[in-house]
mmCIF file of C-alpha atoms in Angstrom:
data_model
loop_
_atom_site.group_PDB
_atom_site.id
_atom_site.type_symbol
_atom_site.label_atom_id
_atom_site.label_comp_id
_atom_site.label_asym_id
_atom_site.label_seq_id
_atom_site.Cartn_x
_atom_site.Cartn_y
_atom_site.Cartn_z
ATOM 1 C CA MET A 1 -12.161 7.151 -19.849
ATOM 2 C CA THR A 2 -9.642 8.521 -22.314
ATOM 3 C CA ASP A 3 -7.381 6.173 -24.233
ATOM 4 C CA ALA A 4 -3.714 6.029 -23.323
ATOM 5 C CA HIS A 5 -0.886 4.988 -25.613
ATOM 6 C CA GLY A 6 2.847 4.406 -25.377
ATOM 7 C CA PRO A 7 5.115 2.287 -23.202
ATOM 8 C CA ASN A 8 3.815 3.758 -19.914
ATOM 9 C CA ALA A 9 0.123 3.553 -20.791
ATOM 10 C CA VAL A 10 -0.606 0.490 -18.674
ATOM 11 C CA ASP A 11 1.141 2.016 -15.668
ATOM 12 C CA ARG A 12 -0.743 5.296 -16.053
ATOM 13 C CA LEU A 13 -4.101 3.537 -16.261
ATOM 14 C CA THR A 14 -3.227 1.314 -13.311
ATOM 15 C CA ARG A 15 -2.284 4.294 -11.177
ATOM 16 C CA ARG A 16 -5.112 6.584 -12.351
ATOM 17 C CA PRO A 17 -7.791 4.240 -13.773
ATOM 18 C CA LEU A 18 -10.542 6.899 -13.811
ATOM 19 C CA SER A 19 -8.513 9.478 -15.735
ATOM 20 C CA GLY A 20 -10.790 11.321 -18.154
ATOM 21 C CA LEU A 21 -13.891 10.902 -15.972
ATOM 22 C CA ARG A 22 -15.594 14.145 -14.936
ATOM 23 C CA ILE A 23 -17.647 14.519 -11.731
ATOM 24 C CA LEU A 24 -20.002 17.364 -10.814
ATOM 25 C CA ASP A 25 -20.445 17.291 -7.038
ATOM 26 C CA LEU A 26 -23.335 19.278 -5.531
ATOM 27 C CA SER A 27 -22.990 17.654 -2.091
ATOM 28 C CA ARG A 28 -21.376 18.955 1.083
ATOM 29 C CA LEU A 29 -20.134 17.844 4.515
ATOM 30 C CA LEU A 30 -18.998 14.169 4.547
ATOM 31 C CA PRO A 31 -20.756 11.491 2.419
ATOM 32 C CA GLY A 32 -20.759 13.072 -1.047
ATOM 33 C CA PRO A 33 -17.358 14.764 -0.765
ATOM 34 C CA PHE A 34 -15.826 11.503 0.531
ATOM 35 C CA ALA A 35 -17.300 9.606 -2.430
ATOM 36 C CA SER A 36 -15.973 12.145 -4.934
ATOM 37 C CA MET A 37 -12.597 12.180 -3.124
ATOM 38 C CA ILE A 38 -12.278 8.450 -3.765
ATOM 39 C CA LEU A 39 -13.091 8.996 -7.426
ATOM 40 C CA ALA A 40 -10.586 11.870 -7.567
ATOM 41 C CA ASP A 41 -7.836 9.742 -6.018
ATOM 42 C CA LEU A 42 -8.551 7.195 -8.751
ATOM 43 C CA GLY A 43 -8.066 9.855 -11.422
ATOM 44 C CA ALA A 44 -11.424 11.573 -11.957
ATOM 45 C CA ALA A 45 -11.669 15.363 -12.243
ATOM 46 C CA VAL A 46 -14.105 16.725 -9.647
ATOM 47 C CA ASP A 47 -15.812 20.123 -9.700
ATOM 48 C CA LYS A 48 -17.809 21.196 -6.629
ATOM 49 C CA VAL A 49 -20.965 23.258 -7.133
ATOM 50 C CA GLU A 50 -21.604 25.428 -4.075
ATOM 51 C CA ASP A 51 -24.412 27.817 -3.190
ATOM 52 C CA PRO A 52 -23.531 31.519 -2.832
ATOM 53 C CA SER A 53 -24.213 31.705 0.909
ATOM 54 C CA GLY A 54 -22.519 29.114 3.106
ATOM 55 C CA GLY A 55 -21.443 26.705 0.407
ATOM 56 C CA ASP A 56 -19.917 23.561 1.852
ATOM 57 C CA TYR A 57 -19.916 24.724 5.463
ATOM 58 C CA LEU A 58 -17.625 21.918 6.618
ATOM 59 C CA ARG A 59 -14.980 24.332 5.349
ATOM 60 C CA PHE A 60 -15.658 26.689 8.271
ATOM 61 C CA MET A 61 -15.961 24.195 11.140
ATOM 62 C CA PRO A 62 -13.152 23.738 13.665
ATOM 63 C CA PRO A 63 -10.439 22.648 13.729
ATOM 64 C CA MET A 64 -9.212 25.142 11.155
ATOM 65 C CA VAL A 65 -5.860 24.498 9.497
ATOM 66 C CA GLY A 66 -3.806 26.961 7.477
ATOM 67 C CA ASP A 67 -1.437 29.895 7.523
ATOM 68 C CA ALA A 68 -3.528 33.032 6.919
ATOM 69 C CA SER A 69 -0.516 34.742 5.346
ATOM 70 C CA LYS A 70 -0.321 31.998 2.689
ATOM 71 C CA GLY A 71 -3.923 30.936 2.189
ATOM 72 C CA THR A 72 -7.373 30.652 3.712
ATOM 73 C CA PRO A 73 -7.519 28.426 6.817
ATOM 74 C CA MET A 74 -10.150 25.702 6.442
ATOM 75 C CA ASN A 75 -11.359 22.673 8.366
ATOM 76 C CA ALA A 76 -8.831 19.818 8.559
ATOM 77 C CA ALA A 77 -11.204 17.199 7.140
ATOM 78 C CA PHE A 78 -12.311 19.606 4.409
ATOM 79 C CA HIS A 79 -8.694 19.866 3.270
ATOM 80 C CA ALA A 80 -8.486 16.070 2.996
ATOM 81 C CA LEU A 81 -11.887 15.377 1.442
ATOM 82 C CA ASN A 82 -11.659 18.130 -1.175
ATOM 83 C CA ARG A 83 -8.033 17.906 -2.247
ATOM 84 C CA GLY A 84 -7.512 18.461 -5.939
ATOM 85 C CA LYS A 85 -11.086 19.614 -6.587
ATOM 86 C CA ARG A 86 -12.323 22.845 -8.135
ATOM 87 C CA SER A 87 -15.160 24.996 -6.768
ATOM 88 C CA LEU A 88 -17.711 27.072 -8.618
ATOM 89 C CA VAL A 89 -20.586 29.007 -7.084
ATOM 90 C CA LEU A 90 -24.032 28.714 -8.660
ATOM 91 C CA ASP A 91 -27.328 29.859 -7.150
ATOM 92 C CA LEU A 92 -29.632 27.031 -8.176
ATOM 93 C CA LYS A 93 -32.648 28.922 -6.822
ATOM 94 C CA LYS A 94 -32.247 31.421 -9.658
ATOM 95 C CA ARG A 95 -33.387 30.605 -13.181
ATOM 96 C CA GLU A 96 -29.993 31.600 -14.570
ATOM 97 C CA GLY A 97 -28.214 29.255 -12.169
ATOM 98 C CA GLN A 98 -30.492 26.375 -13.136
ATOM 99 C CA GLU A 99 -29.898 27.049 -16.809
ATOM 100 C CA ALA A 100 -26.151 27.142 -16.165
ATOM 101 C CA LEU A 101 -26.233 23.717 -14.517
ATOM 102 C CA LEU A 102 -28.233 22.273 -17.399
ATOM 103 C CA ARG A 103 -25.658 23.688 -19.790
ATOM 104 C CA LEU A 104 -22.813 22.210 -17.733
ATOM 105 C CA ALA A 105 -24.350 18.737 -17.365
ATOM 106 C CA PRO A 106 -23.421 17.310 -20.803
ATOM 107 C CA ARG A 107 -19.757 17.955 -20.017
ATOM 108 C CA TYR A 108 -19.820 15.563 -17.044
ATOM 109 C CA ASP A 109 -20.107 11.809 -16.613
ATOM 110 C CA VAL A 110 -21.466 11.821 -13.056
ATOM 111 C CA LEU A 111 -23.495 14.174 -10.847
ATOM 112 C CA ILE A 112 -23.577 13.642 -7.072
ATOM 113 C CA GLU A 113 -26.061 15.375 -4.762
ATOM 114 C CA SER A 114 -27.211 14.919 -1.173
ATOM 115 C CA PHE A 115 -30.369 16.997 -0.925
ATOM 116 C CA ARG A 116 -33.551 15.615 0.568
ATOM 117 C CA PRO A 117 -35.691 13.779 -2.008
ATOM 118 C CA GLY A 118 -37.613 16.185 -4.230
ATOM 119 C CA VAL A 119 -35.367 19.228 -3.819
ATOM 120 C CA MET A 120 -33.737 18.905 -7.244
ATOM 121 C CA GLU A 121 -37.123 18.334 -8.890
ATOM 122 C CA ARG A 122 -38.485 21.515 -7.298
ATOM 123 C CA LEU A 123 -35.494 23.376 -8.716
ATOM 124 C CA GLY A 124 -36.267 21.986 -12.154
ATOM 125 C CA LEU A 125 -33.070 19.933 -12.056
ATOM 126 C CA GLY A 126 -34.323 16.424 -11.350
ATOM 127 C CA PHE A 127 -32.930 13.339 -13.023
ATOM 128 C CA ASP A 128 -35.429 13.375 -15.897
ATOM 129 C CA ARG A 129 -34.573 16.957 -16.850
ATOM 130 C CA LEU A 130 -30.839 16.406 -16.516
ATOM 131 C CA ARG A 131 -31.058 13.165 -18.470
ATOM 132 C CA ALA A 132 -32.810 15.036 -21.274
ATOM 133 C CA ALA A 133 -29.863 17.446 -21.365
ATOM 134 C CA SER A 134 -27.268 14.678 -20.979
ATOM 135 C CA PRO A 135 -28.544 11.137 -21.739
ATOM 136 C CA GLY A 136 -25.345 9.464 -20.526
ATOM 137 C CA LEU A 137 -25.263 11.200 -17.145
ATOM 138 C CA VAL A 138 -24.996 8.990 -14.066
ATOM 139 C CA TYR A 139 -26.964 10.730 -11.318
ATOM 140 C CA CYS A 140 -26.185 9.681 -7.741
ATOM 141 C CA ALA A 141 -28.395 10.862 -4.868
ATOM 142 C CA ILE A 142 -27.144 10.174 -1.327
ATOM 143 C CA THR A 143 -29.851 10.534 1.321
ATOM 144 C CA GLY A 144 -30.550 9.297 4.825
ATOM 145 C CA PHE A 145 -33.370 6.884 4.015
ATOM 146 C CA GLY A 146 -33.598 6.758 0.219
ATOM 147 C CA GLN A 147 -35.884 8.408 -2.301
ATOM 148 C CA ASP A 148 -39.152 6.938 -1.040
ATOM 149 C CA GLY A 149 -40.800 5.305 1.953
ATOM 150 C CA PRO A 150 -42.330 6.888 5.067
ATOM 151 C CA ALA A 151 -38.976 8.118 6.412
ATOM 152 C CA ALA A 152 -37.693 9.625 3.148
ATOM 153 C CA GLN A 153 -38.264 13.239 4.233
ATOM 154 C CA ARG A 154 -36.959 12.879 7.778
ATOM 155 C CA ALA A 155 -33.993 14.960 8.857
ATOM 156 C CA GLY A 156 -31.147 12.934 10.270
ATOM 157 C CA HIS A 157 -27.494 12.333 10.970
ATOM 158 C CA ASP A 158 -25.198 9.340 11.137
ATOM 159 C CA ILE A 159 -26.320 8.238 14.611
ATOM 160 C CA GLY A 160 -29.960 8.120 13.543
ATOM 161 C CA TYR A 161 -29.272 6.159 10.374
ATOM 162 C CA ILE A 162 -27.308 3.442 12.177
ATOM 163 C CA ALA A 163 -29.967 3.360 14.893
ATOM 164 C CA ARG A 164 -32.763 2.765 12.362
ATOM 165 C CA ALA A 165 -30.574 0.205 10.560
ATOM 166 C CA GLY A 166 -30.179 -1.960 13.670
ATOM 167 C CA VAL A 167 -26.446 -1.348 13.879
ATOM 168 C CA LEU A 168 -26.666 0.414 17.242
ATOM 169 C CA GLY A 169 -28.906 -2.414 18.425
ATOM 170 C CA LEU A 170 -25.939 -4.742 17.988
ATOM 171 C CA THR A 171 -23.551 -2.406 19.784
ATOM 172 C CA GLY A 172 -22.631 -2.736 23.455
ATOM 173 C CA PRO A 173 -22.307 -2.418 26.291
ATOM 174 C CA GLU A 174 -24.935 -4.873 27.503
ATOM 175 C CA SER A 175 -25.445 -2.894 30.688
ATOM 176 C CA GLY A 176 -26.389 0.432 29.122
ATOM 177 C CA PRO A 177 -27.377 2.270 25.950
ATOM 178 C CA PRO A 178 -25.282 1.545 22.851
ATOM 179 C CA GLN A 179 -21.929 3.311 22.558
ATOM 180 C CA VAL A 180 -21.713 5.916 19.799
ATOM 181 C CA PRO A 181 -19.114 4.686 17.245
ATOM 182 C CA GLY A 182 -15.933 6.716 16.862
ATOM 183 C CA VAL A 183 -16.381 7.004 13.097
ATOM 184 C CA GLN A 184 -19.315 8.030 10.917
ATOM 185 C CA MET A 185 -20.367 4.592 9.664
ATOM 186 C CA ALA A 186 -23.484 5.658 7.808
ATOM 187 C CA ASP A 187 -21.909 8.695 6.164
ATOM 188 C CA MET A 188 -18.621 7.178 5.101
ATOM 189 C CA ALA A 189 -19.360 3.477 4.586
ATOM 190 C CA GLY A 190 -23.121 3.172 4.246
ATOM 191 C CA GLY A 191 -23.309 6.291 2.085
ATOM 192 C CA ALA A 192 -20.063 7.151 0.328
ATOM 193 C CA LEU A 193 -18.740 3.654 -0.380
ATOM 194 C CA PHE A 194 -22.060 2.443 -1.765
ATOM 195 C CA ALA A 195 -22.275 5.626 -3.814
ATOM 196 C CA VAL A 196 -18.910 4.856 -5.392
ATOM 197 C CA SER A 197 -19.962 1.240 -6.030
ATOM 198 C CA GLY A 198 -23.225 2.334 -7.599
ATOM 199 C CA ILE A 199 -21.547 4.988 -9.729
ATOM 200 C CA LEU A 200 -18.929 2.582 -11.071
ATOM 201 C CA ALA A 201 -21.596 -0.045 -11.814
ATOM 202 C CA ALA A 202 -23.683 2.552 -13.686
ATOM 203 C CA LEU A 203 -20.663 3.695 -15.670
ATOM 204 C CA HIS A 204 -19.906 0.094 -16.613
ATOM 205 C CA ALA A 205 -23.501 -0.412 -17.762
ATOM 206 C CA ARG A 206 -23.232 2.773 -19.812
ATOM 207 C CA THR A 207 -20.430 1.253 -21.886
ATOM 208 C CA THR A 208 -23.028 -1.185 -23.227
ATOM 209 C CA THR A 209 -26.227 0.859 -23.234
ATOM 210 C CA GLY A 210 -24.884 4.375 -23.713
ATOM 211 C CA ALA A 211 -27.437 5.529 -21.150
ATOM 212 C CA GLY A 212 -26.931 6.950 -17.714
ATOM 213 C CA ARG A 213 -28.968 5.911 -14.704
ATOM 214 C CA PHE A 214 -30.181 7.042 -11.301
ATOM 215 C CA VAL A 215 -28.223 5.685 -8.317
ATOM 216 C CA ASP A 216 -30.353 5.827 -5.151
ATOM 217 C CA VAL A 217 -28.132 5.534 -2.051
ATOM 218 C CA SER A 218 -29.699 5.259 1.404
ATOM 219 C CA MET A 219 -27.172 5.716 4.209
ATOM 220 C CA CYS A 220 -29.478 3.788 6.522
ATOM 221 C CA GLU A 221 -29.688 0.808 4.160
ATOM 222 C CA GLY A 222 -25.965 0.910 3.493
ATOM 223 C CA SER A 223 -25.333 0.742 7.220
ATOM 224 C CA MET A 224 -27.804 -2.086 7.632
ATOM 225 C CA VAL A 225 -25.941 -4.488 5.369
ATOM 226 C CA LEU A 226 -22.678 -3.703 7.180
ATOM 227 C CA GLY A 227 -24.219 -5.446 10.176
ATOM 228 C CA ALA A 228 -24.852 -8.648 8.223
ATOM 229 C CA PHE A 229 -23.229 -11.012 10.756
ATOM 230 C CA GLY A 230 -25.267 -9.955 13.773
ATOM 231 C CA LEU A 231 -28.353 -8.989 11.771
ATOM 232 C CA MET A 232 -28.669 -12.376 10.096
ATOM 233 C CA ALA A 233 -28.077 -14.202 13.378
ATOM 234 C CA ALA A 234 -30.930 -12.237 14.937
ATOM 235 C CA LEU A 235 -33.231 -12.788 11.963
ATOM 236 C CA ALA A 236 -32.487 -16.508 12.180
ATOM 237 C CA GLY A 237 -33.712 -16.491 15.768
ATOM 238 C CA ASP A 238 -30.324 -16.517 17.487
ATOM 239 C CA GLY A 239 -30.334 -13.840 20.173
ATOM 240 C CA SER A 240 -26.750 -14.415 21.256
ATOM 241 C CA HIS A 241 -25.532 -11.445 19.226
ATOM 242 C CA ALA A 242 -27.813 -8.931 20.917
ATOM 243 C CA GLN A 243 -26.447 -5.645 22.169
ATOM 244 C CA GLY A 244 -22.862 -6.294 23.235
ATOM 245 C CA ALA A 245 -23.482 -9.997 23.885
ATOM 246 C CA GLY A 246 -22.056 -11.690 20.782
ATOM 247 C CA ALA A 247 -18.615 -12.999 19.969
ATOM 248 C CA LEU A 248 -17.903 -10.044 17.656
ATOM 249 C CA ASN A 249 -19.454 -7.171 19.597
ATOM 250 C CA GLY A 250 -17.989 -7.433 23.081
ATOM 251 C CA GLY A 251 -19.587 -10.561 24.467
ATOM 252 C CA ILE A 252 -16.454 -12.679 24.915
ATOM 253 C CA ALA A 253 -13.192 -11.899 26.681
ATOM 254 C CA PRO A 254 -10.812 -12.924 23.849
ATOM 255 C CA PHE A 255 -12.375 -10.289 21.573
ATOM 256 C CA GLY A 256 -12.179 -6.945 23.340
ATOM 257 C CA THR A 257 -10.115 -3.998 24.482
ATOM 258 C CA TYR A 258 -8.143 -3.739 27.720
ATOM 259 C CA ARG A 259 -6.306 -1.056 29.678
ATOM 260 C CA THR A 260 -2.579 -1.422 30.181
ATOM 261 C CA LYS A 261 -0.578 -0.632 33.295
ATOM 262 C CA ASP A 262 0.107 2.910 32.058
ATOM 263 C CA GLY A 263 -3.441 3.698 30.963
ATOM 264 C CA ARG A 264 -3.190 2.912 27.261
ATOM 265 C CA ALA A 265 -5.232 0.197 25.543
ATOM 266 C CA MET A 266 -4.689 -2.991 23.555
ATOM 267 C CA ALA A 267 -7.156 -4.766 21.247
ATOM 268 C CA LEU A 268 -7.316 -8.544 21.477
ATOM 269 C CA GLY A 269 -9.014 -10.519 18.704
ATOM 270 C CA ALA A 270 -8.094 -14.109 19.542
ATOM 271 C CA LEU A 271 -11.286 -15.680 18.188
ATOM 272 C CA GLU A 272 -9.768 -18.898 16.879
ATOM 273 C CA PRO A 273 -8.550 -21.532 19.340
ATOM 274 C CA LYS A 274 -4.964 -21.462 18.049
ATOM 275 C CA PHE A 275 -4.660 -17.719 18.659
ATOM 276 C CA TRP A 276 -6.334 -17.951 22.061
ATOM 277 C CA VAL A 277 -3.969 -20.756 23.061
ATOM 278 C CA ALA A 278 -0.992 -18.726 21.826
ATOM 279 C CA PHE A 279 -2.061 -15.693 23.859
ATOM 280 C CA CYS A 280 -2.752 -17.660 27.030
ATOM 281 C CA THR A 281 0.493 -19.596 26.738
ATOM 282 C CA GLY A 282 2.378 -16.353 26.229
ATOM 283 C CA VAL A 283 0.921 -14.727 29.349
ATOM 284 C CA GLY A 284 0.989 -17.892 31.457
ATOM 285 C CA ILE A 285 -2.695 -18.694 32.003
ATOM 286 C CA GLU A 286 -4.714 -21.813 31.222
ATOM 287 C CA PRO A 287 -6.408 -21.468 27.786
ATOM 288 C CA GLY A 288 -9.923 -22.571 28.652
ATOM 289 C CA MET A 289 -11.981 -23.057 25.494
ATOM 290 C CA ASP A 290 -15.137 -21.881 27.237
ATOM 291 C CA ALA A 291 -13.704 -18.375 26.914
ATOM 292 C CA LEU A 292 -14.582 -18.484 23.207
ATOM 293 C CA MET A 293 -18.311 -18.953 23.842
ATOM 294 C CA PRO A 294 -20.693 -16.214 25.039
ATOM 295 C CA GLY A 295 -22.402 -16.659 28.372
ATOM 296 C CA PRO A 296 -22.494 -15.536 32.017
ATOM 297 C CA HIS A 297 -19.064 -17.050 32.634
ATOM 298 C CA GLN A 298 -17.542 -14.319 30.461
ATOM 299 C CA GLU A 299 -17.494 -11.869 33.362
ATOM 300 C CA THR A 300 -14.934 -14.078 35.094
ATOM 301 C CA TRP A 301 -12.819 -14.290 31.961
ATOM 302 C CA LYS A 302 -12.997 -10.545 31.335
ATOM 303 C CA ALA A 303 -11.937 -9.776 34.888
ATOM 304 C CA ARG A 304 -9.019 -12.186 34.521
ATOM 305 C CA LEU A 305 -7.878 -10.513 31.294
ATOM 306 C CA ARG A 306 -8.248 -7.056 32.790
ATOM 307 C CA ASP A 307 -5.780 -8.099 35.484
ATOM 308 C CA VAL A 308 -3.437 -9.635 32.901
ATOM 309 C CA PHE A 309 -3.317 -6.505 30.756
ATOM 310 C CA ALA A 310 -2.955 -4.219 33.764
ATOM 311 C CA SER A 311 0.272 -6.032 34.636
ATOM 312 C CA LYS A 312 2.278 -4.646 31.688
ATOM 313 C CA THR A 313 2.811 -1.264 30.073
ATOM 314 C CA PHE A 314 1.654 -0.392 26.590
ATOM 315 C CA ALA A 315 5.213 -0.699 25.248
ATOM 316 C CA GLU A 316 5.587 -4.117 26.854
ATOM 317 C CA TRP A 317 2.392 -5.335 25.242
ATOM 318 C CA VAL A 318 3.464 -3.989 21.858
ATOM 319 C CA ALA A 319 6.700 -5.964 22.195
ATOM 320 C CA PHE A 320 4.703 -9.042 23.251
ATOM 321 C CA ALA A 321 2.443 -8.730 20.181
ATOM 322 C CA GLU A 322 5.507 -8.614 17.927
ATOM 323 C CA LYS A 323 6.695 -11.947 19.287
ATOM 324 C CA VAL A 324 3.426 -13.835 19.849
ATOM 325 C CA ASP A 325 1.106 -14.303 16.863
ATOM 326 C CA CYS A 326 -2.230 -14.018 18.662
ATOM 327 C CA CYS A 327 -4.211 -11.198 16.958
ATOM 328 C CA LEU A 328 -3.160 -8.563 19.478
ATOM 329 C CA GLU A 329 -2.700 -4.971 18.321
ATOM 330 C CA PRO A 330 -2.092 -1.600 19.986
ATOM 331 C CA VAL A 331 -4.934 0.903 20.119
ATOM 332 C CA LEU A 332 -3.256 3.860 18.433
ATOM 333 C CA MET A 333 -4.303 7.424 19.018
ATOM 334 C CA PRO A 334 -5.144 9.240 15.752
ATOM 335 C CA GLU A 335 -2.019 11.405 15.880
ATOM 336 C CA GLU A 336 0.141 8.269 16.107
ATOM 337 C CA VAL A 337 -1.254 6.642 12.987
ATOM 338 C CA PRO A 338 0.861 8.377 10.279
ATOM 339 C CA SER A 339 4.119 7.248 11.907
ATOM 340 C CA ASP A 340 3.049 3.633 12.451
ATOM 341 C CA PRO A 341 5.618 1.434 10.654
ATOM 342 C CA GLN A 342 2.955 -0.500 8.727
ATOM 343 C CA HIS A 343 1.362 2.651 7.350
ATOM 344 C CA VAL A 344 4.763 4.165 6.600
ATOM 345 C CA ALA A 345 5.785 1.052 4.661
ATOM 346 C CA ARG A 346 2.552 1.174 2.652
ATOM 347 C CA GLU A 347 2.912 4.945 2.049
ATOM 348 C CA MET A 348 -0.626 5.433 3.298
ATOM 349 C CA PHE A 349 -0.197 9.114 4.124
ATOM 350 C CA VAL A 350 0.814 11.903 1.770
ATOM 351 C CA ALA A 351 1.950 15.438 2.567
ATOM 352 C CA HIS A 352 -0.812 17.858 1.607
ATOM 353 C CA ASP A 353 -0.630 21.629 1.293
ATOM 354 C CA ALA A 354 -3.388 22.844 3.613
ATOM 355 C CA SER A 355 -3.372 26.594 3.001
ATOM 356 C CA GLY A 356 0.358 26.887 3.578
ATOM 357 C CA VAL A 357 0.570 24.224 6.296
ATOM 358 C CA THR A 358 1.739 20.692 5.562
ATOM 359 C CA LEU A 359 -0.950 18.253 6.684
ATOM 360 C CA PRO A 360 -0.594 14.444 6.435
ATOM 361 C CA VAL A 361 -3.698 13.001 4.764
ATOM 362 C CA PRO A 362 -4.524 9.347 4.052
ATOM 363 C CA ARG A 363 -4.875 8.342 0.429
ATOM 364 C CA THR A 364 -7.700 6.141 -0.785
ATOM 365 C CA PRO A 365 -6.465 2.607 0.033
ATOM 366 C CA ILE A 366 -7.200 1.230 -3.436
ATOM 367 C CA ALA A 367 -5.487 4.186 -5.131
ATOM 368 C CA SER A 368 -1.736 4.246 -5.516
ATOM 369 C CA GLU A 369 -1.661 7.997 -4.963
ATOM 370 C CA ALA A 370 -3.868 10.836 -3.753
ATOM 371 C CA ALA A 371 -5.327 13.625 -5.833
ATOM 372 C CA THR A 372 -2.970 16.585 -5.760
ATOM 373 C CA GLY A 373 -3.673 20.264 -5.289
ATOM 374 C CA PRO A 374 -5.104 22.211 -2.361
ATOM 375 C CA ALA A 375 -8.763 22.122 -1.415
ATOM 376 C CA PRO A 376 -10.558 25.079 -2.999
ATOM 377 C CA THR A 377 -11.910 28.190 -1.395
ATOM 378 C CA GLN A 378 -15.564 28.810 -2.175
ATOM 379 C CA GLY A 379 -15.990 29.787 -5.824
ATOM 380 C CA ARG A 380 -12.253 29.880 -6.507
ATOM 381 C CA ASP A 381 -12.689 28.287 -9.949
ATOM 382 C CA THR A 382 -16.058 29.584 -11.144
ATOM 383 C CA ARG A 383 -14.640 31.352 -14.168
ATOM 384 C CA ALA A 384 -12.289 28.487 -15.062
ATOM 385 C CA VAL A 385 -15.021 25.834 -14.903
ATOM 386 C CA LEU A 386 -17.445 27.881 -16.989
ATOM 387 C CA HIS A 387 -14.735 28.803 -19.484
ATOM 388 C CA ASP A 388 -13.757 25.140 -19.862
ATOM 389 C CA ALA A 389 -17.404 24.356 -20.593
ATOM 390 C CA GLY A 390 -17.527 26.857 -23.449
ATOM 391 C CA TRP A 391 -18.733 30.082 -21.829
ATOM 392 C CA SER A 392 -17.266 33.244 -23.255
ATOM 393 C CA GLU A 393 -15.962 35.937 -20.910
ATOM 394 C CA SER A 394 -18.962 38.118 -21.693
ATOM 395 C CA GLU A 395 -21.335 35.235 -20.922
ATOM 396 C CA ILE A 396 -19.575 34.601 -17.623
ATOM 397 C CA ASP A 397 -19.754 38.292 -16.751
ATOM 398 C CA ALA A 398 -23.460 38.348 -17.577
ATOM 399 C CA LEU A 399 -24.138 35.284 -15.415
ATOM 400 C CA ILE A 400 -22.232 36.772 -12.487
ATOM 401 C CA ALA A 401 -24.115 40.045 -12.934
ATOM 402 C CA THR A 402 -27.426 38.231 -12.348
ATOM 403 C CA GLY A 403 -26.144 36.990 -8.978
ATOM 404 C CA ALA A 404 -26.519 33.372 -10.121
ATOM 405 C CA ALA A 405 -22.747 32.806 -10.118
ATOM 406 C CA ARG A 406 -19.801 34.163 -8.219
#
């Protein structure tokens, strides 16, 4: 991190604490780009390395956002995850591309990749070779199952990682197969958030040792520890938290979602007796304490609450939740989130230029602002990145002529 001086130095470092940090991101799709987006929002400079064919193909998936007369339309999530980053194209299957990456490495503090284990070694770009070129480099590999073990080479996606981690085994409903979560838990939390934690820990260690290190992130393992409450109950021999049967995964009426009279939904989380009593008093039913314990009697309680919630509209329940402190919140649709008063007050969304279209994007919650600048088109900054790293124009031209850069 670069030093800052002057009367506003503390404020600048507070707002952009990773200013001066440089990230080389070879990953694509969600986990790696989300991790480097967090680092970018905190002040790091991020350069994407993309292959000359598809590159980061999230860019081309629907829904596409952008005004073709003002820029290149790209995927909505791609715009958010890659804001403020630069893109260079290198063909790492070519010797010249490999040599270019080795020449770039000493300029960066962190490298992120999400290839299957062994791919970088086969390209001659494994951690040992990169560490020889840049001893202080923090190398973060995000994979489905980690660098070793019998599943290391298995193909997979988020649903498979959370299945193997036991997370889906804790997920209801009891009467059928587990429900697929609405967010990518393994990619975004199990992978990206642990990648950021590991990277920051390695950078802190480097301040003492001067040496970089290898950060091995398994999305499956990261997901596993997210299920600590139910997982540990099961490992302790308590089966009450099995699929959809526990207090926190759909097994009790006071902790669940319910349809309103007009077809919307509310989320009730009245786990503690005082909140359950407040809710029941507010709606005019007897607050039986047995409702807070799992068991067969829960079907009666759930049916009772379904009738209660079906008696009022969504707006009426929102008004009720404002008056009665009982852990009751509206289930917002995604398009409603940016205008929610809480998120507006916290300035959670920023206006982002998405190829000529203004798109609201959420900032990283622990960052006071979001990285600025549009997401890059593939290879938009190849010349700039190489020039910044000391390549002459003739060297850049020669590299491009080999087909190893574009």
